[in-house]
mmCIF file of C-alpha atoms and ligand atoms in Angstrom:
data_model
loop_
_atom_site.group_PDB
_atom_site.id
_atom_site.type_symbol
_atom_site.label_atom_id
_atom_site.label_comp_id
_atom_site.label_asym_id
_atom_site.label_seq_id
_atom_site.Cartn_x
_atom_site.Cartn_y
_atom_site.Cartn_z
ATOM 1 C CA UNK A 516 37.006 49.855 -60.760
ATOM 2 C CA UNK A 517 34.555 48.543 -58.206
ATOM 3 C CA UNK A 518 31.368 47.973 -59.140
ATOM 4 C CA UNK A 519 29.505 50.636 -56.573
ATOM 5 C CA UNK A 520 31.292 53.308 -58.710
ATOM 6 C CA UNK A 521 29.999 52.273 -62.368
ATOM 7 C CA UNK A 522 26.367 53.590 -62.989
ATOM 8 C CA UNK A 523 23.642 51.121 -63.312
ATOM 9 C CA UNK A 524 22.177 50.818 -66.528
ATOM 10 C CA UNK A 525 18.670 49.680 -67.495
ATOM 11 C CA UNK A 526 17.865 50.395 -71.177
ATOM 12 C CA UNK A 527 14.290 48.605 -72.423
ATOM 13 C CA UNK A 528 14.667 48.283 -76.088
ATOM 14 C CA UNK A 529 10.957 48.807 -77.452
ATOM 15 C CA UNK A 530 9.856 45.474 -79.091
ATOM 16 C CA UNK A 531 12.830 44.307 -79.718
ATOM 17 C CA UNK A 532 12.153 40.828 -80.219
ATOM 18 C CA UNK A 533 14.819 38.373 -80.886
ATOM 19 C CA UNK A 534 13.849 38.107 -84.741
ATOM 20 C CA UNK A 535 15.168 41.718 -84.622
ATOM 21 C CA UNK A 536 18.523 40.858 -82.974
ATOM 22 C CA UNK A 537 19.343 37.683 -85.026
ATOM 23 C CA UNK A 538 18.695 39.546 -88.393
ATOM 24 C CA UNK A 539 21.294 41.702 -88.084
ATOM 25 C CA UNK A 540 24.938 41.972 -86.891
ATOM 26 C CA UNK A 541 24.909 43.572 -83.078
ATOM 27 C CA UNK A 542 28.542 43.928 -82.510
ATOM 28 C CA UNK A 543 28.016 46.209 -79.535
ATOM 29 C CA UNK A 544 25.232 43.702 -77.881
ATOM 30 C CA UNK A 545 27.890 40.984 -78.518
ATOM 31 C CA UNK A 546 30.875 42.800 -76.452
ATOM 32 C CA UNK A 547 28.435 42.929 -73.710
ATOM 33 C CA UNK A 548 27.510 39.363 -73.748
ATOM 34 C CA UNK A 549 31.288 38.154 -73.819
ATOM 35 C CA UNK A 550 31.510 40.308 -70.476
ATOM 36 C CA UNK A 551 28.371 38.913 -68.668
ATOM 37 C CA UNK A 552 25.661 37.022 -70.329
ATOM 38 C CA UNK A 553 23.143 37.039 -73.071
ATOM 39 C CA UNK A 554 20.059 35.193 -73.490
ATOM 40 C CA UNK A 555 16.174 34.803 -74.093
ATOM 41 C CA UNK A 556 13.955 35.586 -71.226
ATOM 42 C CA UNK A 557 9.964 36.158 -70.654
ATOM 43 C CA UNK A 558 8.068 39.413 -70.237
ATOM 44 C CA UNK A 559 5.056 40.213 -68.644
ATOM 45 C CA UNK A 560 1.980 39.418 -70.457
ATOM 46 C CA UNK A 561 -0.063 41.187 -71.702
ATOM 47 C CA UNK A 562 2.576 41.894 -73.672
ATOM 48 C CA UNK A 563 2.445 45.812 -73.548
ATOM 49 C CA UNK A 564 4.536 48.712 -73.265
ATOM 50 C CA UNK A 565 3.917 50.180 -70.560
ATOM 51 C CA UNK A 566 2.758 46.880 -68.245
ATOM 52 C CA UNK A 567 6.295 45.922 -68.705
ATOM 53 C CA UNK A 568 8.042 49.088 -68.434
ATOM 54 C CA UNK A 569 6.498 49.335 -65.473
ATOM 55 C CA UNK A 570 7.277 45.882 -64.203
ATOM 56 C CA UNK A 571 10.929 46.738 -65.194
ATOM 57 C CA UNK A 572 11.056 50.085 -62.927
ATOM 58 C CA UNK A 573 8.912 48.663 -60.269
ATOM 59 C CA UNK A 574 10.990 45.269 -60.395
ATOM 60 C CA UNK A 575 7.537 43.302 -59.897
ATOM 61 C CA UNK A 576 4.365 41.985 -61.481
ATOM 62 C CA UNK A 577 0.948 43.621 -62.204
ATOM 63 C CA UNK A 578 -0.101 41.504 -59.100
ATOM 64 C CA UNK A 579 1.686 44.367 -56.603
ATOM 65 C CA UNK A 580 2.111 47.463 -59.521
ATOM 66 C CA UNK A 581 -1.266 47.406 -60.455
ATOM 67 C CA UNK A 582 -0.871 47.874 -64.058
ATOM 68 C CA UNK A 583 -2.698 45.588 -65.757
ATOM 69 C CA UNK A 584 -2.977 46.865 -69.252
ATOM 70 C CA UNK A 585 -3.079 50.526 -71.384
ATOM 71 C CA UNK A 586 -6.817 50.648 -70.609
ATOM 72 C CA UNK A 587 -8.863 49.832 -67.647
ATOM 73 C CA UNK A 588 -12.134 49.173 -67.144
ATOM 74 C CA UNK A 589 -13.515 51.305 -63.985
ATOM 75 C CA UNK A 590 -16.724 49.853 -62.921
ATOM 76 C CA UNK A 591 -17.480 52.465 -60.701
ATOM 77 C CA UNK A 592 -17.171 54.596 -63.754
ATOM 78 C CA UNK A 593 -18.770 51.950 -65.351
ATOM 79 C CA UNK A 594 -16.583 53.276 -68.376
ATOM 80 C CA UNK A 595 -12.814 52.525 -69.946
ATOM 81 C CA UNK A 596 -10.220 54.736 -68.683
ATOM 82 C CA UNK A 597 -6.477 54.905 -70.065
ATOM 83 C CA UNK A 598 -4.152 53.627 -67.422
ATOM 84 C CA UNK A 599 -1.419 56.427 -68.113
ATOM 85 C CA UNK A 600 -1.855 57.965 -64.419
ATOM 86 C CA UNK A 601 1.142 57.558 -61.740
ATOM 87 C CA UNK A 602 -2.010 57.284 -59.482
ATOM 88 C CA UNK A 603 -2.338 53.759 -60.829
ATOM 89 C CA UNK A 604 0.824 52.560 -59.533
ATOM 90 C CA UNK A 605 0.438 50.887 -56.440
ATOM 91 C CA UNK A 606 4.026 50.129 -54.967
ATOM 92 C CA UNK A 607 7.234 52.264 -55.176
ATOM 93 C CA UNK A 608 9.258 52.107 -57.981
ATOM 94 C CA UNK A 609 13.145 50.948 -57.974
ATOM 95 C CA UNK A 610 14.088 54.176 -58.997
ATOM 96 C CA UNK A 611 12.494 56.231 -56.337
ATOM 97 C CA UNK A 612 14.010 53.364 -53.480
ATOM 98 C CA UNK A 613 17.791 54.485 -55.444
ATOM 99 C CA UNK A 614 16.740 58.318 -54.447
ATOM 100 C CA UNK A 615 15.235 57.862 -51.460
ATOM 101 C CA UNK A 616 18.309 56.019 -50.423
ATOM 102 C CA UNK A 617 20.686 58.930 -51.596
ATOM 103 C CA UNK A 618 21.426 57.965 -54.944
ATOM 104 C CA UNK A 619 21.218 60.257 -58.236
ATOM 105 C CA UNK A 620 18.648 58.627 -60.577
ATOM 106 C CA UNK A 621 17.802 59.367 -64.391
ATOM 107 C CA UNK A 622 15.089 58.396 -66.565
ATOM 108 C CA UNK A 623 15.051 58.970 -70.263
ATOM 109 C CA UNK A 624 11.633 57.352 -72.294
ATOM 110 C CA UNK A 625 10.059 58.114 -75.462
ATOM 111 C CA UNK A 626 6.432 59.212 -74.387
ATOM 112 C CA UNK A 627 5.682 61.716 -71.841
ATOM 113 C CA UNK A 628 3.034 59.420 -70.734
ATOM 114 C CA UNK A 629 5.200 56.907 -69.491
ATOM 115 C CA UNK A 630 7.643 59.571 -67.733
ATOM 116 C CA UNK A 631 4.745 60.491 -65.564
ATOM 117 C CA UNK A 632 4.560 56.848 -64.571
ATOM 118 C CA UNK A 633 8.044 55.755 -64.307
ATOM 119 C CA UNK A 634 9.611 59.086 -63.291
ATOM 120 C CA UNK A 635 9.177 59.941 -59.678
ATOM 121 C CA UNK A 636 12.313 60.407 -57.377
ATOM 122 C CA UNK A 637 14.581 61.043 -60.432
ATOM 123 C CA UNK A 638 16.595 64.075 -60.986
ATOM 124 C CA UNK A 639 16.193 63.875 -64.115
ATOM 125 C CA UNK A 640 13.087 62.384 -65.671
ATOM 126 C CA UNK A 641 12.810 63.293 -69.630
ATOM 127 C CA UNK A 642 10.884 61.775 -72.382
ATOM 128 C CA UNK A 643 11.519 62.399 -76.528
ATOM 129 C CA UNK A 644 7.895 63.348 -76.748
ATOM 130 C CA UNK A 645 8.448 66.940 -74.669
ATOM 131 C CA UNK A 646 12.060 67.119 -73.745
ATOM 132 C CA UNK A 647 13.406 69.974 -71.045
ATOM 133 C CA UNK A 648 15.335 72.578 -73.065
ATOM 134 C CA UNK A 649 18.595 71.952 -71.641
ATOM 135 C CA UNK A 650 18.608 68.623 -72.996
ATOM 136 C CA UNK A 651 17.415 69.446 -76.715
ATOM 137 C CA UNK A 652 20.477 71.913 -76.326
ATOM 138 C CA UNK A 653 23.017 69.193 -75.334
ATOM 139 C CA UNK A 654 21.897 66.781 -77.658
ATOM 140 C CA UNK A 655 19.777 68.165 -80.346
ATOM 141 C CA UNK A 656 15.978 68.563 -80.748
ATOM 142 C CA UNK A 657 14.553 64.961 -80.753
ATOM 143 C CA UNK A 658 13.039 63.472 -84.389
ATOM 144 C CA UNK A 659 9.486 62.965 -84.231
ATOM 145 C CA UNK A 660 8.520 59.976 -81.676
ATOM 146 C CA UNK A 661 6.911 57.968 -84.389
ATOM 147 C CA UNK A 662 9.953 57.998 -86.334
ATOM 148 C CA UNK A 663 12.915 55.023 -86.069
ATOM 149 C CA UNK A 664 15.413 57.822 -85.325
ATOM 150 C CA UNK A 665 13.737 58.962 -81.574
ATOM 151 C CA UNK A 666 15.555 55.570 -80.668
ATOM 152 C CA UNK A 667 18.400 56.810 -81.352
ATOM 153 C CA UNK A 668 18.145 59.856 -79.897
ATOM 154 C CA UNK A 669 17.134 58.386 -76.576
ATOM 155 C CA UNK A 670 20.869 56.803 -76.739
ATOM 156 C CA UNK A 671 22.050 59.486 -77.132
ATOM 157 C CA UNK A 672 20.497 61.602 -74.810
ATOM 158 C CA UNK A 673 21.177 58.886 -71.984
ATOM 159 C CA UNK A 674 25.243 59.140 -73.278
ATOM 160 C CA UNK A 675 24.549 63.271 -72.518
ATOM 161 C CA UNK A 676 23.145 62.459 -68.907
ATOM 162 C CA UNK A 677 25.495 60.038 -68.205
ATOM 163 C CA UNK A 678 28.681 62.205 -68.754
ATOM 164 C CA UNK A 679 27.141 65.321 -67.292
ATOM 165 C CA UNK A 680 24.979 64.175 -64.222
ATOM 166 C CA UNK A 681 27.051 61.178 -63.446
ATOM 167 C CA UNK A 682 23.770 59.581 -62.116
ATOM 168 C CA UNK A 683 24.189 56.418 -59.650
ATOM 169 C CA UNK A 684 21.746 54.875 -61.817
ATOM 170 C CA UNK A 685 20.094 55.416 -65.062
ATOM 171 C CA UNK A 686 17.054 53.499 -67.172
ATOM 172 C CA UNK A 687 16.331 53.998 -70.760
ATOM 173 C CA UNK A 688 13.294 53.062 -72.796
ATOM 174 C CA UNK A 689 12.624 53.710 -76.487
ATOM 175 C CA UNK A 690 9.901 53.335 -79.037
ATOM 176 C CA UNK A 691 8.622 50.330 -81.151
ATOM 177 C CA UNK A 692 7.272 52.242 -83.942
ATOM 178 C CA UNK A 693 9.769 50.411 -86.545
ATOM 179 C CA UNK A 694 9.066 46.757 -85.653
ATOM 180 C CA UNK A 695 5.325 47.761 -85.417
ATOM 181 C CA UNK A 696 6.081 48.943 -89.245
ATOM 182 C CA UNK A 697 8.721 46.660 -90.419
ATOM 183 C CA UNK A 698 10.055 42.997 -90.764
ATOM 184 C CA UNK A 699 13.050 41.836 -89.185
ATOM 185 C CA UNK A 700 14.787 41.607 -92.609
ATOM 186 C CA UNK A 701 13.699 45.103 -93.996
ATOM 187 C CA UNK A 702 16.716 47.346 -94.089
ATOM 188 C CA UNK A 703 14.748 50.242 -91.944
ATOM 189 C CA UNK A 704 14.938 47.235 -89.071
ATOM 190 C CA UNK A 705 18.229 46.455 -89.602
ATOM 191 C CA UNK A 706 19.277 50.320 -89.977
ATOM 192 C CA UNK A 707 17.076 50.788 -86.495
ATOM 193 C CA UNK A 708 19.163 47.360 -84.950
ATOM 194 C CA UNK A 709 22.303 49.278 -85.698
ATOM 195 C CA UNK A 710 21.468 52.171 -84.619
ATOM 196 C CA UNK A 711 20.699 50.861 -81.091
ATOM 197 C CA UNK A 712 23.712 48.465 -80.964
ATOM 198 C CA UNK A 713 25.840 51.587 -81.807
ATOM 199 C CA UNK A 714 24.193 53.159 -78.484
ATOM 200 C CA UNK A 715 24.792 50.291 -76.516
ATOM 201 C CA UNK A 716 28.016 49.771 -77.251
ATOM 202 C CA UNK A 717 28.989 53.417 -76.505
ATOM 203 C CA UNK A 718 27.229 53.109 -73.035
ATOM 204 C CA UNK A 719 29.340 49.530 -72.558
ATOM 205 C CA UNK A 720 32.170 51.826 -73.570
ATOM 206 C CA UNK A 721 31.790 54.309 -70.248
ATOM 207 C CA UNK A 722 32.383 51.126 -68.711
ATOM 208 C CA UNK A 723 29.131 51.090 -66.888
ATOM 209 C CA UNK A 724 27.209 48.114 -65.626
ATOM 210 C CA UNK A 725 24.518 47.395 -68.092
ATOM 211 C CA UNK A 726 20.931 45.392 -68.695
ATOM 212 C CA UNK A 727 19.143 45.505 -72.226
ATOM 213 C CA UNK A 728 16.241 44.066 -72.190
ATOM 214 C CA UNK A 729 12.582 44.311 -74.204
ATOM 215 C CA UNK A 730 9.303 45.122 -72.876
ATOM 216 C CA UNK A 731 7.737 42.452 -75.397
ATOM 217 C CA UNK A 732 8.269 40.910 -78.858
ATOM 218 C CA UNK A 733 6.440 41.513 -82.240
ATOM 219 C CA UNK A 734 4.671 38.956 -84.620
ATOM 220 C CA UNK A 735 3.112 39.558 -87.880
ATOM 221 C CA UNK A 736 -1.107 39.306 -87.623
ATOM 222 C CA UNK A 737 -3.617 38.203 -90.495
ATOM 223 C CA UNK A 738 -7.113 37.832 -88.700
ATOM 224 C CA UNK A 739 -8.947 40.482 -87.000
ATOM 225 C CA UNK A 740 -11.589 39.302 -84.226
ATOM 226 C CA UNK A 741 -14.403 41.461 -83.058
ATOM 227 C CA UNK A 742 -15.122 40.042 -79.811
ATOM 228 C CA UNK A 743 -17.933 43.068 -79.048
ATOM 229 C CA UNK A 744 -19.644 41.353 -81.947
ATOM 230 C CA UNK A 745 -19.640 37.885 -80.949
ATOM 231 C CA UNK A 746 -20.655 38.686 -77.590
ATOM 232 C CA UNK A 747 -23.639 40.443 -79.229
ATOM 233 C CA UNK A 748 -24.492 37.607 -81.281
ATOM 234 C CA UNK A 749 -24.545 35.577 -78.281
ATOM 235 C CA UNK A 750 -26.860 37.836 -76.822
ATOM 236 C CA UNK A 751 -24.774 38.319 -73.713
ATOM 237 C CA UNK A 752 -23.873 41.782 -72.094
ATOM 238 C CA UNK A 753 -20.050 42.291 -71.730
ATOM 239 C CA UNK A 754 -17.589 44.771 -71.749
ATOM 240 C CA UNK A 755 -14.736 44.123 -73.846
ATOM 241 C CA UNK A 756 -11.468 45.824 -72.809
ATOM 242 C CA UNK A 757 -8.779 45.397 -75.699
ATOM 243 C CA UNK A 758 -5.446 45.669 -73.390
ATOM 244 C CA UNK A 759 -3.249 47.422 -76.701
ATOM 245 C CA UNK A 760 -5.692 50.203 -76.628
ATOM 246 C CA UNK A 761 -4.343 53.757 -76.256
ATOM 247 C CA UNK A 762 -4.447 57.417 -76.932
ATOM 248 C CA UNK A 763 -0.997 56.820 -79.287
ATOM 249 C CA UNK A 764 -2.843 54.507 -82.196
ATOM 250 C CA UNK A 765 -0.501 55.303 -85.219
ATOM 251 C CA UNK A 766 1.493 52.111 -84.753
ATOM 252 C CA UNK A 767 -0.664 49.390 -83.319
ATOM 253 C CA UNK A 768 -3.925 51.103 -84.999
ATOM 254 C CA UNK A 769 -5.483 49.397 -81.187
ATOM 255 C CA UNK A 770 -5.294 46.159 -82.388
ATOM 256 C CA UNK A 771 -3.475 43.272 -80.449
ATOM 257 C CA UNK A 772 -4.001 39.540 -78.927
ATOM 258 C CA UNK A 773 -4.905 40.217 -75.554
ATOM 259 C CA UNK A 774 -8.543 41.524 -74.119
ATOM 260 C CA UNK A 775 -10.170 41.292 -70.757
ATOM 261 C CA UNK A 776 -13.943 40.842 -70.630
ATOM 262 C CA UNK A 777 -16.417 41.960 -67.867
ATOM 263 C CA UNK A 778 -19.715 39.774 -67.787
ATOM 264 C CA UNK A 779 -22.352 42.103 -66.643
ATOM 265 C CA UNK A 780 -24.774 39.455 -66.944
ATOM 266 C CA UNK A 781 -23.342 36.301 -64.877
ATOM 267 C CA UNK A 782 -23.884 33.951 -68.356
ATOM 268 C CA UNK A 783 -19.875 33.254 -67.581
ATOM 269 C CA UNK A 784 -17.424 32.887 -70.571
ATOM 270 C CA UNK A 785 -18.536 30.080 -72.672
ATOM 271 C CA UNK A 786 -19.381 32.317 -75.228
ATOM 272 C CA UNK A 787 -15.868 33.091 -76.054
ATOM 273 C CA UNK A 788 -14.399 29.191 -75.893
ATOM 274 C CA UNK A 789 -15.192 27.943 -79.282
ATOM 275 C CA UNK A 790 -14.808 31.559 -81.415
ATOM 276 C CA UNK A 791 -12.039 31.355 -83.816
ATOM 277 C CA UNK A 792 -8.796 32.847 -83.345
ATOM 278 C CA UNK A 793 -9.232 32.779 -79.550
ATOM 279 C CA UNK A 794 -7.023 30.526 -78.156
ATOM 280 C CA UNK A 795 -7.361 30.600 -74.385
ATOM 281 C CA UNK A 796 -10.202 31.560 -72.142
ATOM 282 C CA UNK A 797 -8.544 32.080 -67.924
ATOM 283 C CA UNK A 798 -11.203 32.662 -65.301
ATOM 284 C CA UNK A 799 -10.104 35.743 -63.137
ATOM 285 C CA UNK A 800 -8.304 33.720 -60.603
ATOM 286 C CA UNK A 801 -6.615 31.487 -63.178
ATOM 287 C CA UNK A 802 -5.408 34.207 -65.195
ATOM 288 C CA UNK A 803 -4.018 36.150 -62.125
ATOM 289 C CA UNK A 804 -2.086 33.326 -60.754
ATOM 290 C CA UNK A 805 -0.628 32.678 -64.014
ATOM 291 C CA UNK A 806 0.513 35.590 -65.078
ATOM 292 C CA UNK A 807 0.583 37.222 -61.599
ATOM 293 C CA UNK A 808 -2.004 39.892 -62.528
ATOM 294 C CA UNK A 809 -4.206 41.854 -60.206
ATOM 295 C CA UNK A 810 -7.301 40.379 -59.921
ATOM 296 C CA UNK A 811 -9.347 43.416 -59.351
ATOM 297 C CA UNK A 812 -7.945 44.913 -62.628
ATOM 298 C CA UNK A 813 -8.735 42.180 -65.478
ATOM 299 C CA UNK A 814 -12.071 41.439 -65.224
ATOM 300 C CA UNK A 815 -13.842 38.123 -65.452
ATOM 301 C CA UNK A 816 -11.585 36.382 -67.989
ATOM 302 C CA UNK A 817 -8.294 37.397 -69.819
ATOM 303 C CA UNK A 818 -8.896 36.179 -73.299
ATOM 304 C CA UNK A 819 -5.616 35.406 -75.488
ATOM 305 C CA UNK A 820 -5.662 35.310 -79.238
ATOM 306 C CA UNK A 821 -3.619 32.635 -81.087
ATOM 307 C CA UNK A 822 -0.376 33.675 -83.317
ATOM 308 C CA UNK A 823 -2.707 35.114 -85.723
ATOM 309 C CA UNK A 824 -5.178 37.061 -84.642
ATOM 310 C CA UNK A 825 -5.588 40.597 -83.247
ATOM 311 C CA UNK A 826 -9.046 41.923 -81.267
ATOM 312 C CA UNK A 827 -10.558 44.843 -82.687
ATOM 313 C CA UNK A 828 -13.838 46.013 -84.505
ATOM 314 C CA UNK A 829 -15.077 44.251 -87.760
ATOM 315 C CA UNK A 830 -17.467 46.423 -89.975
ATOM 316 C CA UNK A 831 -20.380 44.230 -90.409
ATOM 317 C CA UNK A 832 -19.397 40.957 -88.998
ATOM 318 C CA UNK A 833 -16.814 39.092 -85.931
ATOM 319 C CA UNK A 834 -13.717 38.145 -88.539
ATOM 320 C CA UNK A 835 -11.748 40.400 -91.152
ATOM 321 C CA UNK A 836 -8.604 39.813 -92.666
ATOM 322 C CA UNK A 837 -5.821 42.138 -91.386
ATOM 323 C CA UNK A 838 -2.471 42.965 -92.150
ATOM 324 C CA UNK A 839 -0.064 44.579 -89.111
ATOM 325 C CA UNK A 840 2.784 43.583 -86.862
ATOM 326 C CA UNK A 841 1.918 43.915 -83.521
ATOM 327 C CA UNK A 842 1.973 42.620 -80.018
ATOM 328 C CA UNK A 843 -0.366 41.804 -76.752
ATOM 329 C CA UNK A 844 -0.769 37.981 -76.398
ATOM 330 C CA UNK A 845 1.222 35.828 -74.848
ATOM 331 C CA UNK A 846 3.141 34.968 -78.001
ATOM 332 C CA UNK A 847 4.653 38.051 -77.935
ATOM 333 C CA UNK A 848 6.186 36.770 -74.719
ATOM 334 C CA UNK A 849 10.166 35.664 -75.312
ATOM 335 C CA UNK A 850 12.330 38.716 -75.635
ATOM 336 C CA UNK A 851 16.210 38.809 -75.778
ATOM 337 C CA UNK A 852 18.448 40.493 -73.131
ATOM 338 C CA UNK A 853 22.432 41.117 -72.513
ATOM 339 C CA UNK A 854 24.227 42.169 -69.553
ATOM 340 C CA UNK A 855 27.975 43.053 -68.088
ATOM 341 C CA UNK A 856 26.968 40.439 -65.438
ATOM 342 C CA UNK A 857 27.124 37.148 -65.524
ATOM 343 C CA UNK A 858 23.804 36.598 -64.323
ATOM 344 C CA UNK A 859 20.297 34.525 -65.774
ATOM 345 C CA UNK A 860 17.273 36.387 -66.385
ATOM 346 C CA UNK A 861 14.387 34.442 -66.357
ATOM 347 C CA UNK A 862 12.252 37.794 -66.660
ATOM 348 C CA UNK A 863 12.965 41.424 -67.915
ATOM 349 C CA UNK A 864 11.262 42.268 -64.547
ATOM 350 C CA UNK A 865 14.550 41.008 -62.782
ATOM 351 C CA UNK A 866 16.895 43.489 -64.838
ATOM 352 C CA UNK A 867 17.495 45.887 -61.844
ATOM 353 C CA UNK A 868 17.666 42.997 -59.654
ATOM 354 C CA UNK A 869 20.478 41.698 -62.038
ATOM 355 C CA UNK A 870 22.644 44.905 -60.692
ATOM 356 C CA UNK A 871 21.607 44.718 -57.388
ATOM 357 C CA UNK A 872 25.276 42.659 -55.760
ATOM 358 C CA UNK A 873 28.385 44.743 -56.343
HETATM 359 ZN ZN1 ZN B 2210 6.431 48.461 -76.578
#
C-alpha cells in the first residue's frame, strides 16, 4: 500500500513517561518499533498538558503558538487568566493546514478544553469530557475523565472514527489521571499501560502510519515551596504564576515545578536564587531562548524547581512536606515515543513532521 493511502496517526499518550513503558510488557508498542523506530525524546517545558499538546498539533514551540503555560498572567488585566481559549493560539495548527489542503482530519482528546484549542478545521473534533451523541452510540458512553478507563475509551473511539470516517489524518490525546495517582509498578499503571498498548496495537493493526508520543513525564514530589511567601518575606512585590495551575485540580491538586514571576517592583530576581528547592532562576530572554518560549508570555523569570519540589501555597510558612506525582519542571522533560517510520525524534513537537514524506 503506498503510504499517501494509510491515515496518519498522532496519538499523545498523557504522561506517559518512560518509567511507565519499561514497567510493563507493551507488546503492541514493540510491533511498532520493529517496523520504524522507538526511542526517548524531549518535550516542551514547562512540562504541561496542554503547552505540549499544542506544540504537537501546531508542530512548533511556545515561541510561535503562544502557549506558554495553563495560566497566564494578563497585565493589562493585571490578573491570572486560564489559557484554555483558541484565541491564544497564535499560528495555524497542522491539522487545520491537512483541511485546508483537502484532507479529512479527526481529533479525539479527553477534555473539552483542549478540543476548543486543538480542534479547528477537523471534521470531527470530540473530547471524552462532552462527546457528540453519535459517537457515545458507536462506541459507548465514555467513563468518567478522571478515571484510568477514559484512556481507553479514547482508543477506542479513534478505532470507531477511523473505520467509519476514513479520515486522511487523525490525532489522539488521553488523560494522565493514573500516573498523576499511581507508581509505575502499581498494577492500576500497569493495567492502564495495557490498556493503551492494546489500543495501539489495534490502530498498528489497520495498518496505518503511526506516532505515540507523551506530552511530558511524571516524577514523584516531597517538598512543597510557597514562592508568594518568600517573595513576601523579602518584601518584594511579585506575581507568582504557577504554570500547572488549572480549572481541572483533582489530579495535580495545582501543584508542579515550574512558575513564572512578574517583578512589579524592578528589585530583579535575586530573591528567588538561594530559596530551597529552586533550582534555576532564567531571566526572560534566557529562558525564551532556551526553551523557545514567548517572551511576552512568561514574565520576568521562569523559575524551575529541582526533582523534588512542587510550587504551591504553604499554610503558615515557604516549605511543607508533600506527597504527589506530578509534572511541570524540566525534569519532567524525557518522554518515550514509537513510530511505523524509521525516523529520530528529537522532540514530540516533530511527530507530524515524522509523517510528513510518503
Ligand atoms: Zn498531561
Amino acid at each position: 500500500m503506498d503510504s499517501r493511502d494509510r491515515t496518519r496517526v498522532v496519538v499523545c499518550l498523557d504522561g506517559m513517561d518512560p518509567a511507565y513503558l519499561a514497567a510493563t510488557d507493551t507488546p503492541g508498542w514493540d510491533a511498532v518499533a520493529a517496523e520504524g523506530a522507538a526511542g526517548e525524546c524531549d518535550c516542551v517545558v514547562p512540562s504541561l498538558t496542554n503547552v505540549n499538546n499544542v506544540s504537537i498539533v501546531t508542530g512548533s514551540f511556545p515561541a510561535d503558538h503562544g502557549v506558554t503555560g495553563n495560566t497566564y498572567y494578563d497585565p493589562d488585566r493585571g490578573d491570572l487568566v486560564y489559557m484554555e481559549d483558541p484565541a491564544y493560539v497564535r499560528c495555524e495548527t497542522r491539522l487545520q493546514a491537512f483541511a485546508a489542503a483537502g484532507e479529512t482530519v479527526a481529533a479525539l482528546v479527553a477534555k473539552d478544553k483542549l478540543r476548543r484549542m486543538v480542534g479547528r478545521g477537523c471534521a470531527v473534533a470530540a473530547s471524552a469530557e462532552d462527546p457528540p451523541a453519535a459517537l457515545v452510540e458507536a462506541v459507548g458512553p465514555p467513563p468518567d475523565i478522571y478515571s484510568g478507563e477514559a484512556s481507553g475509551w479514547l482508543l477506542d473511539a479513534a478505532l470507531h472514527v477511523l473505520d467509519d470516517l476514513c479520515p486522511d489524518v487523525l490525532y489522539v490525546s488521553t488523560t494522565d489521571v493514573v500516573p498523576h495517582k499511581h507508581a509505575p509498578t502499581e498494577d492500576r499503571a500497569r493495567a492502564w499501560v495495557e490498556r493503551l498498548d492494546e489500543g495501539l496495537a489495534a490502530l498498528h493493526d489497520r495498518g496505518v502510519d503511526l506516532v505515540a508520543t507523551a506530552d511530558h513525564g511524571m516524577n514523584r514530589k516531597s517538598v512543597r515551596v510557597d514562592l508568594d511567601a518568600v517573595a513576601e518575606r523579602a518584601g518584594v512585590d511579585a506575581t507568582v504564576v504557577r504554570l500547572i495551575r488549572d480549572r481541572h485540580t483533582y489530579h495535580h491538586r495545582n501543584l508542579g515545578g515550574a512558575a513564572y514571576v512578574y517583578s512589579h517592583d524592578g528589585s530583579g530576581g535575586d530573591w528567588l536564587t538561594d530559596v530551597p528547592g529552586v533550582e534555576a532562576v532564567l531571566p526572560r530572554d534566557d529562558a525564551a531562548q532556551r526553551f523557545r518560549l514567548a517572551p511576552d508570555r512568561i514574565g520576568d523569570y521562569l523559575v524551575l524547581g529541582d526533582p523534588d519540589t512542587v510550587f504551591g501555597p504553604v499554610e503558615g510558612g515557604v516549605r511543607a512536606p508533600v506527597d504527589l506525582r506530578t509534572h511541570g519542571s524540566h525534569h519532567e522533560r524525557t518522554v518515550p515515543y514509537v513510530t511505523t517510520r524509521d525516523v529520530e525524534l528529537r522532540y514530540n513537537v516533530e511527530a507530524f513532521a515524522a509523517l510528513d514524506n510518503p
